[in-house]
Coordinates of C-alpha atoms and ligand atoms in Angstrom, one line a residue:
M1 CA 1.0 -1.3 12.4
H2 CA 1.6 2.1 10.7
V3 CA 2.3 2.1 7.0
V4 CA 3.5 5.2 5.2
I5 CA 3.0 5.3 1.5
C6 CA 5.2 7.7 -0.5
G7 CA 3.2 9.0 -3.5
G8 CA -0.5 9.7 -4.0
G9 CA -0.9 8.4 -7.6
V10 CA -3.1 5.5 -8.5
I11 CA -0.7 2.9 -7.0
G12 CA -0.4 4.8 -3.7
A13 CA -4.2 5.4 -3.5
C14 CA -5.1 1.8 -4.2
T15 CA -2.5 0.5 -1.8
A16 CA -3.8 2.9 0.9
Y17 CA -7.3 1.6 0.2
F18 CA -6.5 -2.1 0.5
L19 CA -4.3 -1.6 3.6
S20 CA -6.9 0.5 5.4
R21 CA -9.6 -2.1 4.4
R22 CA -7.4 -4.6 6.3
G23 CA -7.6 -2.3 9.3
L24 CA -4.0 -1.1 9.2
D25 CA -3.0 2.5 10.1
V26 CA -2.1 4.3 6.9
S27 CA -0.5 7.6 6.0
V28 CA 0.0 8.8 2.4
V29 CA 2.6 11.5 1.7
E30 CA 2.1 13.3 -1.7
R31 CA 4.3 16.1 -2.9
A32 CA 1.8 17.9 -5.1
E33 CA -1.8 16.6 -5.1
V34 CA -3.5 13.3 -5.4
A35 CA -3.3 12.1 -9.1
A36 CA -1.0 15.1 -9.9
A37 CA 1.0 13.1 -12.4
A38 CA 0.3 10.2 -14.9
S39 CA -2.5 8.9 -12.7
G40 CA -4.5 12.1 -13.4
K41 CA -3.5 12.4 -17.1
A42 CA -3.8 8.8 -18.4
G43 CA -6.5 7.4 -20.7
G44 CA -7.9 5.0 -18.1
F45 CA -8.4 2.1 -20.5
L46 CA -8.7 -1.3 -19.0
A47 CA -8.3 -4.7 -20.7
L48 CA -8.9 -8.2 -19.3
D49 CA -6.6 -10.3 -21.5
W50 CA -4.3 -7.9 -23.4
C51 CA -1.4 -9.1 -21.2
A52 CA -2.1 -12.8 -22.0
G53 CA 1.2 -14.8 -22.5
T54 CA 3.2 -12.3 -20.4
P55 CA 4.0 -12.3 -16.6
L56 CA 1.4 -9.5 -16.2
D57 CA -1.5 -11.7 -17.2
A58 CA -2.6 -12.8 -13.7
L59 CA -2.2 -9.2 -12.3
A60 CA -4.2 -7.8 -15.1
R61 CA -7.0 -10.3 -14.9
R62 CA -7.4 -9.9 -11.1
S63 CA -7.3 -6.1 -11.5
F64 CA -9.9 -6.1 -14.3
A65 CA -12.2 -8.1 -12.0
L66 CA -11.6 -5.7 -9.1
H67 CA -12.3 -2.6 -11.2
A68 CA -15.7 -4.1 -12.1
D69 CA -16.6 -4.5 -8.4
L70 CA -14.9 -1.5 -6.7
Q71 CA -17.6 1.2 -7.4
K72 CA -20.2 -0.9 -5.6
E73 CA -17.8 -1.9 -2.8
V74 CA -16.7 1.7 -2.2
G75 CA -20.1 3.2 -2.7
A76 CA -19.0 5.9 -5.1
D77 CA -19.5 6.5 -8.9
W78 CA -16.5 7.4 -10.9
S79 CA -18.1 6.6 -14.3
Y80 CA -16.6 3.1 -14.8
R81 CA -17.9 1.7 -18.0
R82 CA -17.5 -1.2 -20.3
M83 CA -16.6 -0.5 -23.9
S84 CA -15.5 -2.0 -27.2
A85 CA -12.1 -1.5 -28.8
Y86 CA -11.1 -1.3 -32.5
S87 CA -7.9 -0.9 -34.5
G88 CA -7.7 0.9 -37.7
V89 CA -5.8 3.2 -40.0
V90 CA -6.2 6.8 -41.0
V91 CA -5.2 7.5 -44.6
G92 CA -4.6 10.9 -46.1
N93 CA -6.9 10.2 -49.0
H94 CA -10.3 11.2 -47.7
S95 CA -12.1 9.5 -50.6
A96 CA -10.9 6.1 -49.4
H97 CA -13.6 3.5 -49.2
R98 CA -15.2 3.3 -45.8
H99 CA -15.0 0.0 -43.8
K100 CA -16.7 1.0 -40.6
P101 CA -19.5 -0.4 -38.6
A102 CA -22.5 2.0 -38.4
E103 CA -21.8 2.8 -34.8
L104 CA -18.5 4.4 -35.9
D105 CA -20.2 6.7 -38.4
W106 CA -19.0 9.7 -36.3
L107 CA -15.5 9.2 -37.7
S108 CA -14.3 11.1 -40.7
D109 CA -14.0 9.3 -44.1
G110 CA -10.3 8.7 -44.0
V111 CA -10.6 6.5 -40.9
I112 CA -10.8 2.8 -41.8
I113 CA -11.5 0.3 -39.1
T114 CA -9.6 -3.0 -39.6
S115 CA -10.5 -5.2 -36.6
R116 CA -12.3 -5.5 -33.3
L117 CA -9.8 -5.8 -30.4
G118 CA -12.2 -5.9 -27.4
T119 CA -15.8 -6.3 -26.4
P120 CA -17.7 -5.0 -23.4
E121 CA -16.8 -8.3 -21.7
T122 CA -13.0 -7.7 -22.1
T123 CA -12.5 -3.9 -22.2
A124 CA -13.6 -1.0 -20.0
I125 CA -12.5 2.4 -18.9
V126 CA -12.4 4.7 -15.9
P127 CA -11.6 8.5 -15.7
P128 CA -8.3 8.0 -14.0
R129 CA -8.2 11.2 -11.9
T130 CA -11.7 10.6 -10.5
F131 CA -10.9 6.9 -9.8
T132 CA -7.6 7.7 -8.1
A133 CA -9.2 10.5 -5.9
A134 CA -12.1 8.2 -5.1
M135 CA -9.8 5.4 -3.9
M136 CA -7.9 7.9 -1.7
T137 CA -11.1 9.2 -0.3
A138 CA -12.3 5.6 0.4
A139 CA -9.0 5.0 2.2
Q140 CA -9.4 8.2 4.2
A141 CA -13.0 7.1 5.1
R142 CA -11.4 4.0 6.7
G143 CA -8.9 6.1 8.7
A144 CA -6.0 6.8 6.3
R145 CA -4.3 10.2 6.6
L146 CA -3.1 12.2 3.6
Y147 CA -0.2 14.6 4.0
T148 CA 1.1 17.1 1.5
G149 CA 4.8 17.0 1.6
R150 CA 8.0 16.0 -0.2
V151 CA 9.7 12.7 0.8
T152 CA 13.4 13.4 0.9
G153 CA 14.8 10.3 2.6
L154 CA 14.2 7.5 5.0
A155 CA 14.9 7.1 8.7
R156 CA 16.6 3.8 9.8
S157 CA 16.9 1.7 12.9
P158 CA 20.2 2.2 14.8
D159 CA 21.8 -0.8 13.1
G160 CA 20.7 0.5 9.7
A161 CA 19.0 -2.8 8.8
S162 CA 15.3 -1.6 9.0
V163 CA 13.5 1.4 7.7
R164 CA 11.7 3.1 10.6
G165 CA 10.2 6.2 9.0
V166 CA 10.2 8.7 6.2
E167 CA 11.8 12.2 6.1
V168 CA 9.3 14.7 4.9
D169 CA 10.2 18.4 4.6
G170 CA 12.8 18.2 7.3
G171 CA 10.7 16.1 9.8
I172 CA 10.3 12.4 10.3
I173 CA 7.0 10.4 10.1
E174 CA 7.6 7.2 12.0
A175 CA 6.5 4.0 10.3
D176 CA 6.5 0.3 10.8
A177 CA 6.6 -0.2 7.0
V178 CA 7.2 2.2 4.1
V179 CA 5.9 1.8 0.5
I180 CA 7.7 3.7 -2.3
A181 CA 5.0 4.5 -4.9
M182 CA 6.3 7.7 -6.5
G183 CA 5.9 6.6 -10.1
P184 CA 9.0 7.6 -12.1
W185 CA 10.2 9.7 -9.1
S186 CA 10.6 6.4 -7.3
V187 CA 14.1 6.5 -8.9
L188 CA 15.0 8.9 -6.1
A189 CA 14.6 6.1 -3.6
A190 CA 17.7 4.4 -5.2
Q191 CA 19.7 7.0 -3.2
W192 CA 18.3 5.6 0.0
M193 CA 18.1 1.9 -0.7
S194 CA 19.3 -0.8 -3.1
L195 CA 16.8 -0.5 -6.0
P196 CA 16.8 -1.0 -9.8
P197 CA 16.3 2.1 -11.9
V198 CA 12.9 3.5 -12.9
Y199 CA 12.6 5.7 -15.9
G200 CA 9.9 8.1 -17.2
L201 CA 8.6 7.9 -20.7
Q202 CA 6.7 11.1 -21.7
S203 CA 3.5 11.3 -23.8
P204 CA 1.4 14.3 -24.6
S205 CA -2.4 14.1 -24.5
L206 CA -5.5 16.1 -25.2
V207 CA -8.8 15.8 -23.4
Y208 CA -12.0 16.9 -25.3
N209 CA -15.4 17.5 -23.8
T210 CA -17.3 15.3 -26.3
G211 CA -20.4 14.6 -24.3
D212 CA -22.5 11.9 -26.1
D213 CA -21.0 12.6 -29.5
V214 CA -18.3 9.8 -29.2
P215 CA -19.6 6.3 -28.6
A216 CA -18.0 3.9 -26.0
D217 CA -15.4 2.5 -28.4
A218 CA -11.6 2.8 -27.7
L219 CA -9.7 3.3 -31.0
F220 CA -6.1 2.3 -31.7
L221 CA -5.3 3.9 -35.1
E222 CA -2.2 4.0 -37.3
F223 CA -2.1 7.5 -38.8
H224 CA -0.5 7.7 -42.3
D225 CA -0.1 11.2 -43.4
D226 CA 0.5 12.1 -47.1
D227 CA 2.9 14.7 -46.0
S228 CA 5.2 12.6 -43.8
D229 CA 7.0 9.3 -43.8
G230 CA 6.1 6.5 -41.5
A231 CA 3.0 6.0 -39.3
V232 CA 2.0 7.4 -35.9
S233 CA 0.0 5.3 -33.4
I234 CA -2.8 7.3 -32.0
E235 CA -5.2 6.2 -29.2
L236 CA -8.7 7.5 -28.4
F237 CA -10.4 6.7 -25.2
P238 CA -14.0 8.0 -24.8
R239 CA -14.9 7.9 -21.1
G240 CA -18.1 7.7 -19.1
D241 CA -17.7 11.3 -17.8
G242 CA -18.3 12.7 -21.3
T243 CA -14.6 13.4 -22.0
T244 CA -12.4 11.7 -24.7
H245 CA -8.6 11.3 -24.1
V246 CA -6.4 11.4 -27.3
T247 CA -2.8 10.5 -27.1
A248 CA 0.2 9.6 -29.3
F249 CA 4.0 9.6 -29.4
S250 CA 6.3 8.7 -26.6
D251 CA 9.7 10.2 -25.9
Q252 CA 12.5 10.1 -23.4
A253 CA 12.5 13.7 -22.3
P254 CA 14.3 14.4 -19.0
L255 CA 12.0 13.9 -16.0
P256 CA 11.6 17.2 -14.1
L257 CA 12.4 16.8 -10.4
D258 CA 9.2 18.5 -9.4
P259 CA 6.1 16.6 -10.6
A260 CA 4.2 19.9 -10.8
A261 CA 6.8 21.1 -13.4
V262 CA 5.8 18.5 -16.0
A263 CA 4.5 20.5 -19.0
P264 CA 3.6 19.5 -22.5
D265 CA 5.7 20.3 -25.5
A266 CA 3.8 22.9 -27.6
S267 CA 4.7 21.4 -30.9
A268 CA 3.7 17.9 -29.9
I269 CA 0.3 19.2 -28.7
D270 CA -0.2 21.1 -32.0
R271 CA 0.6 18.0 -34.0
L272 CA -1.7 15.9 -31.9
Q273 CA -4.5 18.4 -32.2
A274 CA -4.1 18.5 -36.0
I275 CA -4.3 14.7 -36.2
A276 CA -7.4 14.6 -33.9
E277 CA -9.1 17.1 -36.1
R278 CA -8.6 14.8 -39.1
L279 CA -10.3 11.9 -37.2
S280 CA -13.7 13.5 -36.5
P281 CA -15.6 16.8 -36.3
A282 CA -16.2 15.8 -32.7
F283 CA -12.6 17.0 -31.9
R284 CA -13.1 20.7 -32.3
A285 CA -10.5 23.0 -30.7
D286 CA -13.2 24.8 -28.6
R287 CA -13.9 21.4 -26.9
I288 CA -10.4 20.9 -25.6
V289 CA -10.4 20.9 -21.7
A290 CA -6.8 19.8 -21.1
R291 CA -3.5 20.0 -23.0
Q292 CA -1.1 18.0 -21.0
S293 CA 1.7 15.5 -20.8
C294 CA 2.8 12.9 -18.3
F295 CA 5.6 10.4 -17.6
R296 CA 4.7 6.7 -17.2
P297 CA 7.1 4.8 -15.0
V298 CA 9.0 2.0 -16.7
T299 CA 11.7 -0.5 -15.7
Q300 CA 14.5 -2.1 -17.6
D301 CA 12.5 -5.3 -18.4
G302 CA 9.1 -3.6 -18.8
L303 CA 7.6 -5.3 -15.7
P304 CA 6.7 -3.4 -12.6
L305 CA 8.6 -3.5 -9.3
I306 CA 6.2 -4.8 -6.7
G307 CA 7.5 -6.3 -3.4
A308 CA 9.9 -6.0 -0.6
V309 CA 13.1 -3.9 -1.1
P310 CA 16.2 -6.1 -0.9
G311 CA 18.4 -5.4 2.1
S312 CA 16.0 -3.0 3.8
K313 CA 13.6 -4.5 6.3
A314 CA 10.1 -3.0 6.3
A315 CA 10.6 -1.2 3.0
Y316 CA 8.5 -2.0 -0.1
I317 CA 8.1 -0.7 -3.6
A318 CA 5.2 -0.6 -6.1
T319 CA 5.9 1.2 -9.3
G320 CA 7.0 0.8 -12.9
H321 CA 3.5 -0.2 -14.3
S322 CA 4.2 1.6 -17.6
V323 CA 1.1 1.7 -19.9
W324 CA -1.0 -0.4 -17.5
G325 CA -0.8 1.4 -14.2
I326 CA -4.5 2.4 -14.0
L327 CA -5.5 -1.2 -15.0
N328 CA -3.2 -2.9 -12.6
A329 CA -3.5 -0.6 -9.5
P330 CA -6.2 -2.5 -7.7
A331 CA -4.5 -5.9 -7.8
T332 CA -1.2 -4.2 -6.9
G333 CA -2.8 -2.5 -3.9
E334 CA -4.5 -5.7 -2.8
A335 CA -1.4 -7.8 -3.1
M336 CA 0.8 -5.2 -1.4
A337 CA -1.7 -5.1 1.5
E338 CA -1.4 -8.9 1.9
L339 CA 2.3 -8.8 1.7
I340 CA 2.6 -6.1 4.3
A341 CA -0.1 -7.4 6.7
D342 CA 0.4 -11.2 6.3
G343 CA 4.0 -11.5 5.0
A344 CA 2.9 -13.0 1.6
A345 CA 0.6 -12.0 -1.2
R346 CA -2.0 -14.6 -2.0
S347 CA -4.4 -12.9 -4.5
T348 CA -1.6 -12.5 -7.1
D349 CA 1.8 -14.1 -7.4
L350 CA 4.3 -11.2 -7.1
A351 CA 7.3 -13.4 -8.0
P352 CA 7.7 -11.9 -11.5
F353 CA 7.8 -8.4 -10.1
D354 CA 10.4 -9.0 -7.3
P355 CA 12.6 -5.9 -7.3
N356 CA 15.6 -8.2 -6.6
R357 CA 15.4 -9.6 -10.2
L358 CA 17.1 -6.5 -11.6
R359 CA 20.5 -5.0 -10.9
A360 CA 20.4 -2.0 -8.5
L361 CA 21.1 1.5 -9.7
D362 CA 24.4 3.0 -8.8
P363 CA 23.2 6.0 -6.7
S364 CA 26.1 8.2 -7.8
L365 CA 24.4 8.3 -11.2
L366 CA 21.5 10.3 -9.8
R367 CA 21.3 14.1 -9.7
S368 CA 20.5 15.3 -6.2
G369 CA 17.1 16.8 -5.7
Ligands
FAD1 C1 -0.4 9.4 -21.9 C2 -0.6 8.3 -21.0 C3 -1.7 7.5 -21.1 C4 -1.9 6.3 -20.3 N1 -3.0 5.6 -20.4 C5 -3.2 4.5 -19.6 C6 -4.4 3.7 -19.8 O1 -5.2 4.0 -20.6 N2 -4.5 2.6 -18.9 C7 -3.6 2.3 -18.0 O2 -3.8 1.3 -17.3 N3 -2.5 3.1 -17.8 C8 -2.3 4.1 -18.6 N4 -1.2 4.9 -18.4 C9 -0.2 4.5 -17.4 C10 -0.5 5.1 -16.0 O3 -0.9 6.4 -16.1 C11 0.6 4.9 -15.1 O4 1.2 3.6 -15.1 C12 0.2 5.2 -13.6 O5 -0.6 6.4 -13.5 C13 1.4 5.2 -12.7 O6 0.9 5.5 -11.4 P1 1.8 5.7 -10.2 O7 1.0 5.9 -9.0 O8 2.9 4.6 -10.2 O9 2.7 7.0 -10.5 P2 2.2 8.6 -10.7 O10 0.9 8.7 -11.2 O11 3.4 9.2 -11.3 O12 2.2 9.1 -9.1 C14 3.3 9.3 -8.4 C15 3.0 10.3 -7.4 O13 4.2 10.5 -6.5 C16 4.3 11.9 -6.2 N5 5.7 12.2 -5.8 C17 6.8 12.2 -6.6 N6 7.9 12.5 -5.9 C18 7.4 12.6 -4.6 C19 8.1 12.9 -3.3 N7 9.4 13.1 -3.3 N8 7.4 12.9 -2.2 C20 6.0 12.7 -2.2 N9 5.3 12.4 -3.4 C21 6.0 12.4 -4.5 C22 3.9 12.6 -7.5 O14 3.5 13.9 -7.2 C23 2.8 11.7 -8.0 O15 1.5 12.2 -7.6 C24 -0.9 6.0 -19.3 C25 0.2 6.8 -19.1 C26 0.4 8.0 -19.9 C27 1.6 8.8 -19.8

């Protein structure tokens, strides 16, 4: 059985890995490069139980457990590490009293820690680009092929009922099953099949080379500036590879048709950099190694689309993971492999993520591209 996966982000890479682990013949078609989009630009933060009480809980718990084992199973080191997580506030008045555990002394005085959100038992992190690339390499080591090319449509059986392949740059790659995993660009597949809309929410981020200066504590801070109204939520993710990812703000900027054309807004980056510099001397401008932005894929009800595409035999979709795509990729890949190979997922119940739960997008609303 030959499965073609459209998209080489974290979802495509993990699906390729688990399918090839099952012995299936797998091809991945990626338009730019592996982890070119959000999967290479995310924080990489993982949490065991932060989706408790939501339909994502089982997927997240299974994924958290898989993340803990995958380095050993794959035989590669992508700097997975356990960490703590704290919430806090940043106040403009730098003479504010300090309420910080000693291990957070590296933070400037205006940063006040208010509570502990996670412990090394419940929170962890991976550098997402390295993780995604390693999962793709592990799939390739088991026989998966990676093609650089743009998916522009699907080939169908003569009666139109089944998907039989993928159109790539004017040619066809034949397939017994096709998985759409193009992140927010999965919306393009609504031109080819009956699928609910997928949107892209953009966030800028900075990556600093902080070495050992920033301890393994994720921080979720409310930034209150004397000069502006309201608060900004800012997130800091120190990673095992010596980089720290800093992000804030989300907006609904238009999604460029070409993933390689995603570029950060200069003023958002300047603002983020100014906030980071208020947090700690560790965030010096000369330590910035990436100024970037990315679009996370979101759906109308905030839950991913994982499962068979209604009305198109042999077609599947896995996208819409929003802020938890790096966390939830392994369990998504594992369940997709079971669904495609065995006809049903058993490791995680995919019922809450059935694409059929949402109304399909009217394809005439899409720009052509
Ligand atoms: C700032 C930020 C921080 C985040 N932090 C975290 C975090 O800490 N933890 C967490 O769990 N999640 C986090 N996320 C969410 C996570 O990054 C996403 O949910 C996840 O990366 C989505 O992966 P994906 O594979 O679905 O999509 P993508 O990463 O978007 O990959 C889709 C791929 O498809 C390719 N493609 C597009 N069109 C075509 C085409 N026509 N043909 C072929 N290929 C195509 C693209 O080039 C791209 O490589 C964050 C997101 C953002 C924006």
